[in-house]
mmCIF file of the C-alpha atoms, coordinates in Angstrom:
data_MODEL
# 
_entry.id   MODEL 
# 
loop_
_atom_site.group_PDB 
_atom_site.id 
_atom_site.type_symbol 
_atom_site.label_atom_id 
_atom_site.label_alt_id 
_atom_site.label_comp_id 
_atom_site.label_asym_id 
_atom_site.label_entity_id 
_atom_site.label_seq_id 
_atom_site.pdbx_PDB_ins_code 
_atom_site.Cartn_x 
_atom_site.Cartn_y 
_atom_site.Cartn_z 
_atom_site.occupancy 
_atom_site.B_iso_or_equiv 
_atom_site.pdbx_formal_charge 
_atom_site.auth_seq_id 
_atom_site.auth_comp_id 
_atom_site.auth_asym_id 
_atom_site.auth_atom_id 
_atom_site.pdbx_PDB_model_num 
ATOM 1   C CA . UNK A 1 1   ? -16.932 -49.747 21.520 1.00 0.00 ? 1   UNK A CA 1 
ATOM 2   C CA . UNK A 1 2   ? -16.448 -46.068 22.818 1.00 0.00 ? 2   UNK A CA 1 
ATOM 3   C CA . UNK A 1 3   ? -14.941 -45.505 19.478 1.00 0.00 ? 3   UNK A CA 1 
ATOM 4   C CA . UNK A 1 4   ? -18.003 -46.063 18.237 1.00 0.00 ? 4   UNK A CA 1 
ATOM 5   C CA . UNK A 1 5   ? -20.201 -43.341 20.614 1.00 0.00 ? 5   UNK A CA 1 
ATOM 6   C CA . UNK A 1 6   ? -18.135 -40.393 20.206 1.00 0.00 ? 6   UNK A CA 1 
ATOM 7   C CA . UNK A 1 7   ? -19.781 -39.698 16.291 1.00 0.00 ? 7   UNK A CA 1 
ATOM 8   C CA . UNK A 1 8   ? -23.167 -40.074 18.701 1.00 0.00 ? 8   UNK A CA 1 
ATOM 9   C CA . UNK A 1 9   ? -21.785 -37.866 21.687 1.00 0.00 ? 9   UNK A CA 1 
ATOM 10  C CA . UNK A 1 10  ? -20.548 -35.221 19.067 1.00 0.00 ? 10  UNK A CA 1 
ATOM 11  C CA . UNK A 1 11  ? -23.940 -35.061 17.171 1.00 0.00 ? 11  UNK A CA 1 
ATOM 12  C CA . UNK A 1 12  ? -25.628 -35.115 20.887 1.00 0.00 ? 12  UNK A CA 1 
ATOM 13  C CA . UNK A 1 13  ? -23.056 -31.844 21.299 1.00 0.00 ? 13  UNK A CA 1 
ATOM 14  C CA . UNK A 1 14  ? -23.985 -30.226 18.181 1.00 0.00 ? 14  UNK A CA 1 
ATOM 15  C CA . UNK A 1 15  ? -28.034 -30.071 18.761 1.00 0.00 ? 15  UNK A CA 1 
ATOM 16  C CA . UNK A 1 16  ? -27.522 -29.463 22.216 1.00 0.00 ? 16  UNK A CA 1 
ATOM 17  C CA . UNK A 1 17  ? -25.598 -26.489 20.757 1.00 0.00 ? 17  UNK A CA 1 
ATOM 18  C CA . UNK A 1 18  ? -29.052 -25.960 18.635 1.00 0.00 ? 18  UNK A CA 1 
ATOM 19  C CA . UNK A 1 19  ? -31.382 -26.362 21.782 1.00 0.00 ? 19  UNK A CA 1 
ATOM 20  C CA . UNK A 1 20  ? -29.210 -23.525 23.262 1.00 0.00 ? 20  UNK A CA 1 
ATOM 21  C CA . UNK A 1 21  ? -29.521 -21.190 20.173 1.00 0.00 ? 21  UNK A CA 1 
ATOM 22  C CA . UNK A 1 22  ? -33.124 -21.723 20.011 1.00 0.00 ? 22  UNK A CA 1 
ATOM 23  C CA . UNK A 1 23  ? -33.473 -20.671 23.712 1.00 0.00 ? 23  UNK A CA 1 
ATOM 24  C CA . UNK A 1 24  ? -31.385 -17.709 23.013 1.00 0.00 ? 24  UNK A CA 1 
ATOM 25  C CA . UNK A 1 25  ? -33.743 -17.060 19.850 1.00 0.00 ? 25  UNK A CA 1 
ATOM 26  C CA . UNK A 1 26  ? -36.685 -16.292 22.201 1.00 0.00 ? 26  UNK A CA 1 
ATOM 27  C CA . UNK A 1 27  ? -34.845 -13.115 23.431 1.00 0.00 ? 27  UNK A CA 1 
ATOM 28  C CA . UNK A 1 28  ? -32.658 -12.171 20.605 1.00 0.00 ? 28  UNK A CA 1 
ATOM 29  C CA . UNK A 1 29  ? -33.954 -12.775 17.051 1.00 0.00 ? 29  UNK A CA 1 
ATOM 30  C CA . UNK A 1 30  ? -30.944 -15.099 16.245 1.00 0.00 ? 30  UNK A CA 1 
ATOM 31  C CA . UNK A 1 31  ? -32.301 -16.891 13.310 1.00 0.00 ? 31  UNK A CA 1 
ATOM 32  C CA . UNK A 1 32  ? -32.238 -13.540 11.218 1.00 0.00 ? 32  UNK A CA 1 
ATOM 33  C CA . UNK A 1 33  ? -29.164 -14.934 10.108 1.00 0.00 ? 33  UNK A CA 1 
ATOM 34  C CA . UNK A 1 34  ? -30.118 -18.068 8.330  1.00 0.00 ? 34  UNK A CA 1 
ATOM 35  C CA . UNK A 1 35  ? -29.550 -17.930 4.535  1.00 0.00 ? 35  UNK A CA 1 
ATOM 36  C CA . UNK A 1 36  ? -31.288 -15.257 3.056  1.00 0.00 ? 36  UNK A CA 1 
ATOM 37  C CA . UNK A 1 37  ? -30.952 -16.828 -1.400 1.00 0.00 ? 37  UNK A CA 1 
ATOM 38  C CA . UNK A 1 38  ? -28.511 -14.124 -3.487 1.00 0.00 ? 38  UNK A CA 1 
ATOM 39  C CA . UNK A 1 39  ? -28.349 -11.631 -0.533 1.00 0.00 ? 39  UNK A CA 1 
ATOM 40  C CA . UNK A 1 40  ? -24.662 -11.210 -0.026 1.00 0.00 ? 40  UNK A CA 1 
ATOM 41  C CA . UNK A 1 41  ? -25.091 -9.805  3.530  1.00 0.00 ? 41  UNK A CA 1 
ATOM 42  C CA . UNK A 1 42  ? -26.521 -13.047 4.283  1.00 0.00 ? 42  UNK A CA 1 
ATOM 43  C CA . UNK A 1 43  ? -23.779 -15.400 2.926  1.00 0.00 ? 43  UNK A CA 1 
ATOM 44  C CA . UNK A 1 44  ? -22.564 -16.082 6.699  1.00 0.00 ? 44  UNK A CA 1 
ATOM 45  C CA . UNK A 1 45  ? -25.844 -17.462 7.350  1.00 0.00 ? 45  UNK A CA 1 
ATOM 46  C CA . UNK A 1 46  ? -24.316 -20.819 4.686  1.00 0.00 ? 46  UNK A CA 1 
ATOM 47  C CA . UNK A 1 47  ? -22.292 -21.269 7.883  1.00 0.00 ? 47  UNK A CA 1 
ATOM 48  C CA . UNK A 1 48  ? -24.973 -20.474 10.577 1.00 0.00 ? 48  UNK A CA 1 
ATOM 49  C CA . UNK A 1 49  ? -28.173 -21.463 9.681  1.00 0.00 ? 49  UNK A CA 1 
ATOM 50  C CA . UNK A 1 50  ? -27.936 -25.348 10.314 1.00 0.00 ? 50  UNK A CA 1 
ATOM 51  C CA . UNK A 1 51  ? -27.725 -24.851 13.587 1.00 0.00 ? 51  UNK A CA 1 
ATOM 52  C CA . UNK A 1 52  ? -31.124 -22.429 13.861 1.00 0.00 ? 52  UNK A CA 1 
ATOM 53  C CA . UNK A 1 53  ? -34.914 -23.740 14.166 1.00 0.00 ? 53  UNK A CA 1 
ATOM 54  C CA . UNK A 1 54  ? -37.561 -21.843 14.378 1.00 0.00 ? 54  UNK A CA 1 
ATOM 55  C CA . UNK A 1 55  ? -39.336 -23.897 17.612 1.00 0.00 ? 55  UNK A CA 1 
ATOM 56  C CA . UNK A 1 56  ? -39.128 -27.308 19.201 1.00 0.00 ? 56  UNK A CA 1 
ATOM 57  C CA . UNK A 1 57  ? -41.176 -29.043 16.579 1.00 0.00 ? 57  UNK A CA 1 
ATOM 58  C CA . UNK A 1 58  ? -38.784 -28.038 14.159 1.00 0.00 ? 58  UNK A CA 1 
ATOM 59  C CA . UNK A 1 59  ? -35.496 -28.826 16.339 1.00 0.00 ? 59  UNK A CA 1 
ATOM 60  C CA . UNK A 1 60  ? -36.729 -32.112 17.707 1.00 0.00 ? 60  UNK A CA 1 
ATOM 61  C CA . UNK A 1 61  ? -37.680 -33.191 14.158 1.00 0.00 ? 61  UNK A CA 1 
ATOM 62  C CA . UNK A 1 62  ? -33.824 -33.289 13.070 1.00 0.00 ? 62  UNK A CA 1 
ATOM 63  C CA . UNK A 1 63  ? -32.824 -34.287 15.687 1.00 0.00 ? 63  UNK A CA 1 
ATOM 64  C CA . UNK A 1 64  ? -32.467 -37.861 16.101 1.00 0.00 ? 64  UNK A CA 1 
ATOM 65  C CA . UNK A 1 65  ? -32.295 -38.557 12.108 1.00 0.00 ? 65  UNK A CA 1 
ATOM 66  C CA . UNK A 1 66  ? -29.239 -36.499 12.670 1.00 0.00 ? 66  UNK A CA 1 
ATOM 67  C CA . UNK A 1 67  ? -27.817 -38.351 15.382 1.00 0.00 ? 67  UNK A CA 1 
ATOM 68  C CA . UNK A 1 68  ? -28.998 -41.959 13.680 1.00 0.00 ? 68  UNK A CA 1 
ATOM 69  C CA . UNK A 1 69  ? -27.330 -40.667 10.583 1.00 0.00 ? 69  UNK A CA 1 
ATOM 70  C CA . UNK A 1 70  ? -24.061 -39.237 11.729 1.00 0.00 ? 70  UNK A CA 1 
ATOM 71  C CA . UNK A 1 71  ? -23.572 -42.278 13.762 1.00 0.00 ? 71  UNK A CA 1 
ATOM 72  C CA . UNK A 1 72  ? -23.632 -44.601 11.032 1.00 0.00 ? 72  UNK A CA 1 
ATOM 73  C CA . UNK A 1 73  ? -21.533 -41.854 9.617  1.00 0.00 ? 73  UNK A CA 1 
ATOM 74  C CA . UNK A 1 74  ? -18.634 -42.185 12.422 1.00 0.00 ? 74  UNK A CA 1 
ATOM 75  C CA . UNK A 1 75  ? -18.953 -45.711 12.017 1.00 0.00 ? 75  UNK A CA 1 
ATOM 76  C CA . UNK A 1 76  ? -15.947 -45.643 9.839  1.00 0.00 ? 76  UNK A CA 1 
ATOM 77  C CA . UNK A 1 77  ? -14.372 -42.661 12.175 1.00 0.00 ? 77  UNK A CA 1 
ATOM 78  C CA . UNK A 1 78  ? -14.857 -39.938 14.193 1.00 0.00 ? 78  UNK A CA 1 
ATOM 79  C CA . UNK A 1 79  ? -12.921 -37.088 11.563 1.00 0.00 ? 79  UNK A CA 1 
ATOM 80  C CA . UNK A 1 80  ? -15.652 -39.271 8.806  1.00 0.00 ? 80  UNK A CA 1 
ATOM 81  C CA . UNK A 1 81  ? -18.461 -37.335 10.322 1.00 0.00 ? 81  UNK A CA 1 
ATOM 82  C CA . UNK A 1 82  ? -16.575 -33.946 10.198 1.00 0.00 ? 82  UNK A CA 1 
ATOM 83  C CA . UNK A 1 83  ? -15.759 -33.994 7.196  1.00 0.00 ? 83  UNK A CA 1 
ATOM 84  C CA . UNK A 1 84  ? -18.875 -34.916 6.123  1.00 0.00 ? 84  UNK A CA 1 
ATOM 85  C CA . UNK A 1 85  ? -20.811 -32.861 8.006  1.00 0.00 ? 85  UNK A CA 1 
ATOM 86  C CA . UNK A 1 86  ? -18.734 -29.700 7.092  1.00 0.00 ? 86  UNK A CA 1 
ATOM 87  C CA . UNK A 1 87  ? -18.806 -30.506 3.545  1.00 0.00 ? 87  UNK A CA 1 
ATOM 88  C CA . UNK A 1 88  ? -22.715 -30.712 4.304  1.00 0.00 ? 88  UNK A CA 1 
ATOM 89  C CA . UNK A 1 89  ? -23.209 -27.234 5.294  1.00 0.00 ? 89  UNK A CA 1 
ATOM 90  C CA . UNK A 1 90  ? -21.031 -25.792 2.804  1.00 0.00 ? 90  UNK A CA 1 
ATOM 91  C CA . UNK A 1 91  ? -22.219 -27.354 -0.095 1.00 0.00 ? 91  UNK A CA 1 
ATOM 92  C CA . UNK A 1 92  ? -25.643 -27.517 1.089  1.00 0.00 ? 92  UNK A CA 1 
ATOM 93  C CA . UNK A 1 93  ? -25.863 -24.071 2.556  1.00 0.00 ? 93  UNK A CA 1 
ATOM 94  C CA . UNK A 1 94  ? -24.253 -22.713 -0.941 1.00 0.00 ? 94  UNK A CA 1 
ATOM 95  C CA . UNK A 1 95  ? -26.070 -24.152 -3.236 1.00 0.00 ? 95  UNK A CA 1 
ATOM 96  C CA . UNK A 1 96  ? -29.391 -22.928 -1.115 1.00 0.00 ? 96  UNK A CA 1 
ATOM 97  C CA . UNK A 1 97  ? -28.047 -19.305 -1.218 1.00 0.00 ? 97  UNK A CA 1 
ATOM 98  C CA . UNK A 1 98  ? -27.109 -19.652 -4.938 1.00 0.00 ? 98  UNK A CA 1 
ATOM 99  C CA . UNK A 1 99  ? -30.703 -21.206 -6.026 1.00 0.00 ? 99  UNK A CA 1 
ATOM 100 C CA . UNK A 1 100 ? -33.608 -21.650 -3.294 1.00 0.00 ? 100 UNK A CA 1 
ATOM 101 C CA . UNK A 1 101 ? -36.410 -19.024 -3.398 1.00 0.00 ? 101 UNK A CA 1 
ATOM 102 C CA . UNK A 1 102 ? -36.079 -15.463 -2.192 1.00 0.00 ? 102 UNK A CA 1 
ATOM 103 C CA . UNK A 1 103 ? -37.917 -13.485 0.125  1.00 0.00 ? 103 UNK A CA 1 
ATOM 104 C CA . UNK A 1 104 ? -37.127 -15.900 3.276  1.00 0.00 ? 104 UNK A CA 1 
ATOM 105 C CA . UNK A 1 105 ? -34.397 -17.117 5.583  1.00 0.00 ? 105 UNK A CA 1 
ATOM 106 C CA . UNK A 1 106 ? -33.668 -20.804 5.184  1.00 0.00 ? 106 UNK A CA 1 
ATOM 107 C CA . UNK A 1 107 ? -32.945 -22.236 8.781  1.00 0.00 ? 107 UNK A CA 1 
ATOM 108 C CA . UNK A 1 108 ? -32.701 -25.987 10.180 1.00 0.00 ? 108 UNK A CA 1 
ATOM 109 C CA . UNK A 1 109 ? -30.535 -28.985 10.123 1.00 0.00 ? 109 UNK A CA 1 
ATOM 110 C CA . UNK A 1 110 ? -32.798 -30.775 7.751  1.00 0.00 ? 110 UNK A CA 1 
ATOM 111 C CA . UNK A 1 111 ? -30.604 -29.318 4.651  1.00 0.00 ? 111 UNK A CA 1 
ATOM 112 C CA . UNK A 1 112 ? -27.261 -31.301 6.514  1.00 0.00 ? 112 UNK A CA 1 
ATOM 113 C CA . UNK A 1 113 ? -29.817 -34.354 7.856  1.00 0.00 ? 113 UNK A CA 1 
ATOM 114 C CA . UNK A 1 114 ? -30.767 -35.016 3.637  1.00 0.00 ? 114 UNK A CA 1 
ATOM 115 C CA . UNK A 1 115 ? -27.055 -34.219 2.878  1.00 0.00 ? 115 UNK A CA 1 
ATOM 116 C CA . UNK A 1 116 ? -25.839 -37.294 4.965  1.00 0.00 ? 116 UNK A CA 1 
ATOM 117 C CA . UNK A 1 117 ? -29.104 -39.143 3.912  1.00 0.00 ? 117 UNK A CA 1 
ATOM 118 C CA . UNK A 1 118 ? -27.763 -38.385 0.232  1.00 0.00 ? 118 UNK A CA 1 
ATOM 119 C CA . UNK A 1 119 ? -24.318 -39.567 1.170  1.00 0.00 ? 119 UNK A CA 1 
ATOM 120 C CA . UNK A 1 120 ? -24.828 -42.280 3.145  1.00 0.00 ? 120 UNK A CA 1 
ATOM 121 C CA . UNK A 1 121 ? -27.222 -44.056 0.293  1.00 0.00 ? 121 UNK A CA 1 
ATOM 122 C CA . UNK A 1 122 ? -24.180 -43.421 -2.745 1.00 0.00 ? 122 UNK A CA 1 
ATOM 123 C CA . UNK A 1 123 ? -21.706 -44.220 -0.601 1.00 0.00 ? 123 UNK A CA 1 
ATOM 124 C CA . UNK A 1 124 ? -22.508 -47.729 0.509  1.00 0.00 ? 124 UNK A CA 1 
ATOM 125 C CA . UNK A 1 125 ? -23.300 -48.668 -2.919 1.00 0.00 ? 125 UNK A CA 1 
ATOM 126 C CA . UNK A 1 126 ? -20.191 -47.370 -4.667 1.00 0.00 ? 126 UNK A CA 1 
ATOM 127 C CA . UNK A 1 127 ? -17.750 -48.835 -2.164 1.00 0.00 ? 127 UNK A CA 1 
ATOM 128 C CA . UNK A 1 128 ? -18.926 -52.073 -1.808 1.00 0.00 ? 128 UNK A CA 1 
ATOM 129 C CA . UNK A 1 129 ? -17.671 -53.363 1.754  1.00 0.00 ? 129 UNK A CA 1 
ATOM 130 C CA . UNK A 1 130 ? -21.253 -55.387 3.152  1.00 0.00 ? 130 UNK A CA 1 
ATOM 131 C CA . UNK A 1 131 ? -21.330 -53.225 6.333  1.00 0.00 ? 131 UNK A CA 1 
ATOM 132 C CA . UNK A 1 132 ? -21.488 -50.339 4.195  1.00 0.00 ? 132 UNK A CA 1 
ATOM 133 C CA . UNK A 1 133 ? -24.346 -51.665 1.249  1.00 0.00 ? 133 UNK A CA 1 
ATOM 134 C CA . UNK A 1 134 ? -26.369 -52.721 4.351  1.00 0.00 ? 134 UNK A CA 1 
ATOM 135 C CA . UNK A 1 135 ? -26.378 -49.752 5.477  1.00 0.00 ? 135 UNK A CA 1 
ATOM 136 C CA . UNK A 1 136 ? -27.123 -48.260 2.813  1.00 0.00 ? 136 UNK A CA 1 
ATOM 137 C CA . UNK A 1 137 ? -30.110 -50.323 2.342  1.00 0.00 ? 137 UNK A CA 1 
ATOM 138 C CA . UNK A 1 138 ? -31.780 -49.713 5.672  1.00 0.00 ? 138 UNK A CA 1 
ATOM 139 C CA . UNK A 1 139 ? -31.267 -46.138 4.895  1.00 0.00 ? 139 UNK A CA 1 
ATOM 140 C CA . UNK A 1 140 ? -33.253 -46.347 2.744  1.00 0.00 ? 140 UNK A CA 1 
ATOM 141 C CA . UNK A 1 141 ? -36.242 -48.494 3.891  1.00 0.00 ? 141 UNK A CA 1 
ATOM 142 C CA . UNK A 1 142 ? -36.443 -46.887 7.382  1.00 0.00 ? 142 UNK A CA 1 
ATOM 143 C CA . UNK A 1 143 ? -35.777 -43.485 5.847  1.00 0.00 ? 143 UNK A CA 1 
ATOM 144 C CA . UNK A 1 144 ? -36.752 -43.834 2.438  1.00 0.00 ? 144 UNK A CA 1 
ATOM 145 C CA . UNK A 1 145 ? -39.401 -41.651 2.972  1.00 0.00 ? 145 UNK A CA 1 
ATOM 146 C CA . UNK A 1 146 ? -37.480 -38.218 2.898  1.00 0.00 ? 146 UNK A CA 1 
ATOM 147 C CA . UNK A 1 147 ? -37.627 -38.133 -0.700 1.00 0.00 ? 147 UNK A CA 1 
ATOM 148 C CA . UNK A 1 148 ? -41.342 -37.283 -0.354 1.00 0.00 ? 148 UNK A CA 1 
ATOM 149 C CA . UNK A 1 149 ? -39.046 -33.958 0.913  1.00 0.00 ? 149 UNK A CA 1 
ATOM 150 C CA . UNK A 1 150 ? -37.260 -32.819 -1.652 1.00 0.00 ? 150 UNK A CA 1 
ATOM 151 C CA . UNK A 1 151 ? -41.094 -31.600 -3.148 1.00 0.00 ? 151 UNK A CA 1 
ATOM 152 C CA . UNK A 1 152 ? -42.223 -28.293 -2.356 1.00 0.00 ? 152 UNK A CA 1 
ATOM 153 C CA . UNK A 1 153 ? -45.425 -28.828 0.101  1.00 0.00 ? 153 UNK A CA 1 
ATOM 154 C CA . UNK A 1 154 ? -45.597 -25.431 2.351  1.00 0.00 ? 154 UNK A CA 1 
ATOM 155 C CA . UNK A 1 155 ? -44.397 -22.574 2.120  1.00 0.00 ? 155 UNK A CA 1 
ATOM 156 C CA . UNK A 1 156 ? -42.580 -22.919 5.392  1.00 0.00 ? 156 UNK A CA 1 
ATOM 157 C CA . UNK A 1 157 ? -40.760 -25.748 5.028  1.00 0.00 ? 157 UNK A CA 1 
ATOM 158 C CA . UNK A 1 158 ? -37.190 -25.188 2.864  1.00 0.00 ? 158 UNK A CA 1 
ATOM 159 C CA . UNK A 1 159 ? -37.578 -27.705 0.772  1.00 0.00 ? 159 UNK A CA 1 
ATOM 160 C CA . UNK A 1 160 ? -34.849 -26.512 -1.408 1.00 0.00 ? 160 UNK A CA 1 
ATOM 161 C CA . UNK A 1 161 ? -32.623 -27.818 1.497  1.00 0.00 ? 161 UNK A CA 1 
ATOM 162 C CA . UNK A 1 162 ? -33.717 -31.282 1.312  1.00 0.00 ? 162 UNK A CA 1 
ATOM 163 C CA . UNK A 1 163 ? -33.363 -31.594 -2.692 1.00 0.00 ? 163 UNK A CA 1 
ATOM 164 C CA . UNK A 1 164 ? -29.622 -29.945 -2.356 1.00 0.00 ? 164 UNK A CA 1 
ATOM 165 C CA . UNK A 1 165 ? -29.113 -31.036 0.682  1.00 0.00 ? 165 UNK A CA 1 
ATOM 166 C CA . UNK A 1 166 ? -29.802 -34.933 -0.493 1.00 0.00 ? 166 UNK A CA 1 
ATOM 167 C CA . UNK A 1 167 ? -27.395 -34.112 -4.150 1.00 0.00 ? 167 UNK A CA 1 
ATOM 168 C CA . UNK A 1 168 ? -24.505 -32.410 -2.244 1.00 0.00 ? 168 UNK A CA 1 
ATOM 169 C CA . UNK A 1 169 ? -24.353 -35.664 0.125  1.00 0.00 ? 169 UNK A CA 1 
ATOM 170 C CA . UNK A 1 170 ? -24.813 -37.468 -2.423 1.00 0.00 ? 170 UNK A CA 1 
ATOM 171 C CA . UNK A 1 171 ? -21.976 -35.853 -4.987 1.00 0.00 ? 171 UNK A CA 1 
ATOM 172 C CA . UNK A 1 172 ? -20.050 -36.471 -0.937 1.00 0.00 ? 172 UNK A CA 1 
ATOM 173 C CA . UNK A 1 173 ? -20.542 -40.081 -0.851 1.00 0.00 ? 173 UNK A CA 1 
ATOM 174 C CA . UNK A 1 174 ? -19.746 -40.921 -4.292 1.00 0.00 ? 174 UNK A CA 1 
ATOM 175 C CA . UNK A 1 175 ? -16.702 -38.529 -4.090 1.00 0.00 ? 175 UNK A CA 1 
ATOM 176 C CA . UNK A 1 176 ? -14.962 -39.973 -1.011 1.00 0.00 ? 176 UNK A CA 1 
ATOM 177 C CA . UNK A 1 177 ? -15.912 -43.833 -1.628 1.00 0.00 ? 177 UNK A CA 1 
ATOM 178 C CA . UNK A 1 178 ? -13.632 -42.910 -5.052 1.00 0.00 ? 178 UNK A CA 1 
ATOM 179 C CA . UNK A 1 179 ? -11.282 -40.882 -2.785 1.00 0.00 ? 179 UNK A CA 1 
ATOM 180 C CA . UNK A 1 180 ? -8.171  -43.106 -2.508 1.00 0.00 ? 180 UNK A CA 1 
ATOM 181 C CA . UNK A 1 181 ? -7.216  -41.242 1.042  1.00 0.00 ? 181 UNK A CA 1 
ATOM 182 C CA . UNK A 1 182 ? -9.071  -42.701 3.692  1.00 0.00 ? 182 UNK A CA 1 
ATOM 183 C CA . UNK A 1 183 ? -10.639 -40.565 7.030  1.00 0.00 ? 183 UNK A CA 1 
# 
């Protein structure tokens, strides 16, 4: 049982770090370190953006899906959680930097949340193990509404992070389901 709680603990620690950065942002403007598409000076935003949030509502809206999806991915192993988490940050951030609308700074964990969502759906159906298929179906039923987040809705919401996250997560799920290496 302890093994299954480790990914949840790690994801909670990550979100605590995000909360600390949100507090720091009220004193020093750290959100400027997000992703500014196609600006070389903001390449570092690929790494920093997921940990930065525009406010408490923004952080809380990412909190529960992140912890739940992290825990589900971590059912395989803690290493699998970290692999998917890091690949999600790098791939989603890179796609946002390359293709998102300019003139704005993209921040928040939602791109990673969408990547984990895409991963869980694709991995389960590709892997064809009973537990993984059940997880995919449950994620689709409970979080199926996330699909609408990939559409432009508000100028203050980075639908590009959602779209590219879901696509990147699907690719990660596909590749890891075919991989002979087990993490």
